[in-house]
């Protein structure tokens, strides 16, 4: 079955996306409406005066195309030292780190989260086939994808084998208080969860400085995710 592309764009860009999707999923790419990921790995976290790589577990939930929830626990010597939740319902960004949910009002942070969310969606590849996306290919291994609902653009880098190697976008980094390149690098090796295929691991960086490494340990595809999850009101 050929990959169905509703996206607009030049023919080389569409061919690159088709090849990347077939390289990941074969000829039966999933139709994604919702996704829940259980992840584990390590995060560069500041505890006291120093930053160290510490174990992290994450539950990430997505209702495509523009809602997400991210819940994490960072541990030190097996004990939780930081917990937090962040959610975006497509309009409002909320977070909490052990207290009542807070509504984020800084437009730079909200737009940065929106751009990073689009990068994460692009890493799944199939969201790029939709009609609100325009594709452009500046060369034979680079694909640019613009979401015209948000006017956000990400750049995808493919290998000679058509596998997706990295997704990046220029976004505001609150820790550095400046715009930097946010990059998701994907492992060449894949893992399969009930016929759904994901990279075996990802590395997330700001300006090529890694701060997060994750691997999937559990996946639910097109599961029921109530809207209250994305407003932090489910409790």
PDB file of N, CA and C in Angstrom, residues 98-138:
ATOM      1  N   UNK A  98       4.825  19.598  42.027  1.00  0.00           N
ATOM      2  CA  UNK A  98       4.490  19.195  43.385  1.00  0.00           C
ATOM      3  C   UNK A  98       3.441  20.050  44.054  1.00  0.00           C
ATOM      4  N   UNK A  99       2.967  21.067  43.371  1.00  0.00           N
ATOM      5  CA  UNK A  99       1.935  21.921  43.934  1.00  0.00           C
ATOM      6  C   UNK A  99       0.720  21.983  43.019  1.00  0.00           C
ATOM      7  N   UNK A 100       0.016  23.096  43.067  1.00  0.00           N
ATOM      8  CA  UNK A 100      -1.124  23.290  42.178  1.00  0.00           C
ATOM      9  C   UNK A 100      -0.627  23.622  40.770  1.00  0.00           C
ATOM     10  N   UNK A 101      -1.355  23.168  39.728  1.00  0.00           N
ATOM     11  CA  UNK A 101      -0.950  23.509  38.355  1.00  0.00           C
ATOM     12  C   UNK A 101      -0.878  25.010  38.140  1.00  0.00           C
ATOM     13  N   UNK A 102       0.136  25.426  37.405  1.00  0.00           N
ATOM     14  CA  UNK A 102       0.366  26.834  37.097  1.00  0.00           C
ATOM     15  C   UNK A 102       0.163  27.035  35.602  1.00  0.00           C
ATOM     16  N   UNK A 103      -0.498  28.102  35.221  1.00  0.00           N
ATOM     17  CA  UNK A 103      -0.662  28.458  33.819  1.00  0.00           C
ATOM     18  C   UNK A 103       0.517  29.315  33.394  1.00  0.00           C
ATOM     19  N   UNK A 104       1.231  28.855  32.365  1.00  0.00           N
ATOM     20  CA  UNK A 104       2.388  29.598  31.854  1.00  0.00           C
ATOM     21  C   UNK A 104       1.892  30.785  31.025  1.00  0.00           C
ATOM     22  N   UNK A 105       2.462  31.968  31.285  1.00  0.00           N
ATOM     23  CA  UNK A 105       2.041  33.175  30.576  1.00  0.00           C
ATOM     24  C   UNK A 105       3.129  33.762  29.685  1.00  0.00           C
ATOM     25  N   UNK A 106       4.352  33.237  29.780  1.00  0.00           N
ATOM     26  CA  UNK A 106       5.448  33.757  28.962  1.00  0.00           C
ATOM     27  C   UNK A 106       5.290  33.240  27.532  1.00  0.00           C
ATOM     28  N   UNK A 107       5.039  34.136  26.598  1.00  0.00           N
ATOM     29  CA  UNK A 107       4.767  33.735  25.211  1.00  0.00           C
ATOM     30  C   UNK A 107       5.961  33.026  24.579  1.00  0.00           C
ATOM     31  N   UNK A 108       7.186  33.405  24.981  1.00  0.00           N
ATOM     32  CA  UNK A 108       8.374  32.755  24.418  1.00  0.00           C
ATOM     33  C   UNK A 108       8.426  31.286  24.815  1.00  0.00           C
ATOM     34  N   UNK A 109       8.102  30.989  26.071  1.00  0.00           N
ATOM     35  CA  UNK A 109       8.123  29.610  26.547  1.00  0.00           C
ATOM     36  C   UNK A 109       7.024  28.801  25.884  1.00  0.00           C
ATOM     37  N   UNK A 110       5.836  29.385  25.767  1.00  0.00           N
ATOM     38  CA  UNK A 110       4.723  28.678  25.142  1.00  0.00           C
ATOM     39  C   UNK A 110       5.049  28.348  23.690  1.00  0.00           C
ATOM     40  N   UNK A 111       5.575  29.321  22.963  1.00  0.00           N
ATOM     41  CA  UNK A 111       5.919  29.070  21.561  1.00  0.00           C
ATOM     42  C   UNK A 111       7.052  28.054  21.449  1.00  0.00           C
ATOM     43  N   UNK A 112       8.004  28.088  22.374  1.00  0.00           N
ATOM     44  CA  UNK A 112       9.096  27.118  22.358  1.00  0.00           C
ATOM     45  C   UNK A 112       8.565  25.702  22.560  1.00  0.00           C
ATOM     46  N   UNK A 113       7.665  25.522  23.512  1.00  0.00           N
ATOM     47  CA  UNK A 113       7.076  24.200  23.748  1.00  0.00           C
ATOM     48  C   UNK A 113       6.313  23.736  22.512  1.00  0.00           C
ATOM     49  N   UNK A 114       5.590  24.644  21.887  1.00  0.00           N
ATOM     50  CA  UNK A 114       4.834  24.317  20.676  1.00  0.00           C
ATOM     51  C   UNK A 114       5.765  23.859  19.557  1.00  0.00           C
ATOM     52  N   UNK A 115       6.906  24.534  19.391  1.00  0.00           N
ATOM     53  CA  UNK A 115       7.860  24.157  18.354  1.00  0.00           C
ATOM     54  C   UNK A 115       8.508  22.814  18.665  1.00  0.00           C
ATOM     55  N   UNK A 116       8.830  22.574  19.936  1.00  0.00           N
ATOM     56  CA  UNK A 116       9.436  21.301  20.306  1.00  0.00           C
ATOM     57  C   UNK A 116       8.439  20.157  20.175  1.00  0.00           C
ATOM     58  N   UNK A 117       7.174  20.452  20.436  1.00  0.00           N
ATOM     59  CA  UNK A 117       6.132  19.443  20.219  1.00  0.00           C
ATOM     60  C   UNK A 117       6.039  19.073  18.742  1.00  0.00           C
ATOM     61  N   UNK A 118       6.112  20.060  17.870  1.00  0.00           N
ATOM     62  CA  UNK A 118       6.078  19.779  16.432  1.00  0.00           C
ATOM     63  C   UNK A 118       7.297  18.954  16.012  1.00  0.00           C
ATOM     64  N   UNK A 119       8.449  19.194  16.633  1.00  0.00           N
ATOM     65  CA  UNK A 119       9.624  18.372  16.344  1.00  0.00           C
ATOM     66  C   UNK A 119       9.391  16.924  16.768  1.00  0.00           C
ATOM     67  N   UNK A 120       8.775  16.728  17.939  1.00  0.00           N
ATOM     68  CA  UNK A 120       8.484  15.368  18.400  1.00  0.00           C
ATOM     69  C   UNK A 120       7.489  14.674  17.474  1.00  0.00           C
ATOM     70  N   UNK A 121       6.472  15.421  17.021  1.00  0.00           N
ATOM     71  CA  UNK A 121       5.511  14.844  16.083  1.00  0.00           C
ATOM     72  C   UNK A 121       6.192  14.476  14.765  1.00  0.00           C
ATOM     73  N   UNK A 122       7.116  15.335  14.321  1.00  0.00           N
ATOM     74  CA  UNK A 122       7.830  15.061  13.076  1.00  0.00           C
ATOM     75  C   UNK A 122       8.672  13.799  13.188  1.00  0.00           C
ATOM     76  N   UNK A 123       9.211  13.530  14.383  1.00  0.00           N
ATOM     77  CA  UNK A 123      10.021  12.328  14.578  1.00  0.00           C
ATOM     78  C   UNK A 123       9.196  11.056  14.393  1.00  0.00           C
ATOM     79  N   UNK A 124       7.867  11.162  14.537  1.00  0.00           N
ATOM     80  CA  UNK A 124       6.985  10.018  14.283  1.00  0.00           C
ATOM     81  C   UNK A 124       6.699   9.834  12.794  1.00  0.00           C
ATOM     82  N   UNK A 125       6.977  10.855  11.994  1.00  0.00           N
ATOM     83  CA  UNK A 125       6.894  10.870  10.527  1.00  0.00           C
ATOM     84  C   UNK A 125       5.475  10.945   9.979  1.00  0.00           C
ATOM     85  N   UNK A 126       4.564  10.086  10.402  1.00  0.00           N
ATOM     86  CA  UNK A 126       3.234  10.081   9.775  1.00  0.00           C
ATOM     87  C   UNK A 126       2.443  11.376   9.983  1.00  0.00           C
ATOM     88  N   UNK A 127       2.635  12.144  11.087  1.00  0.00           N
ATOM     89  CA  UNK A 127       1.937  13.433  11.167  1.00  0.00           C
ATOM     90  C   UNK A 127       2.306  14.401  10.042  1.00  0.00           C
ATOM     91  N   UNK A 128       3.440  14.167   9.379  1.00  0.00           N
ATOM     92  CA  UNK A 128       3.868  15.060   8.300  1.00  0.00           C
ATOM     93  C   UNK A 128       3.092  14.835   7.001  1.00  0.00           C
ATOM     94  N   UNK A 129       2.248  13.818   6.957  1.00  0.00           N
ATOM     95  CA  UNK A 129       1.481  13.544   5.736  1.00  0.00           C
ATOM     96  C   UNK A 129       0.202  14.361   5.652  1.00  0.00           C
ATOM     97  N   UNK A 130      -0.136  15.114   6.690  1.00  0.00           N
ATOM     98  CA  UNK A 130      -1.441  15.780   6.756  1.00  0.00           C
ATOM     99  C   UNK A 130      -1.494  17.033   5.882  1.00  0.00           C
ATOM    100  N   UNK A 131      -2.731  17.449   5.577  1.00  0.00           N
ATOM    101  CA  UNK A 131      -2.950  18.556   4.656  1.00  0.00           C
ATOM    102  C   UNK A 131      -2.518  19.908   5.169  1.00  0.00           C
ATOM    103  N   UNK A 132      -2.318  20.063   6.483  1.00  0.00           N
ATOM    104  CA  UNK A 132      -1.869  21.359   7.019  1.00  0.00           C
ATOM    105  C   UNK A 132      -0.352  21.496   7.008  1.00  0.00           C
ATOM    106  N   UNK A 133       0.335  20.541   6.359  1.00  0.00           N
ATOM    107  CA  UNK A 133       1.798  20.535   6.321  1.00  0.00           C
ATOM    108  C   UNK A 133       2.284  20.859   4.909  1.00  0.00           C
ATOM    109  N   UNK A 134       3.311  21.691   4.809  1.00  0.00           N
ATOM    110  CA  UNK A 134       4.007  21.924   3.549  1.00  0.00           C
ATOM    111  C   UNK A 134       5.436  21.414   3.685  1.00  0.00           C
ATOM    112  N   UNK A 135       5.874  20.642   2.686  1.00  0.00           N
ATOM    113  CA  UNK A 135       7.193  20.026   2.687  1.00  0.00           C
ATOM    114  C   UNK A 135       8.098  20.723   1.680  1.00  0.00           C
ATOM    115  N   UNK A 136       9.354  20.835   2.049  1.00  0.00           N
ATOM    116  CA  UNK A 136      10.349  21.427   1.149  1.00  0.00           C
ATOM    117  C   UNK A 136      11.663  20.690   1.349  1.00  0.00           C
ATOM    118  N   UNK A 137      12.392  20.454   0.264  1.00  0.00           N
ATOM    119  CA  UNK A 137      13.666  19.760   0.351  1.00  0.00           C
ATOM    120  C   UNK A 137      14.767  20.611  -0.264  1.00  0.00           C
ATOM    121  N   UNK A 138      15.638  21.226   0.570  1.00  0.00           N
ATOM    122  CA  UNK A 138      16.741  22.030   0.029  1.00  0.00           C
ATOM    123  C   UNK A 138      17.856  21.186  -0.583  1.00  0.00           C
TER     124      UNK A 138
END
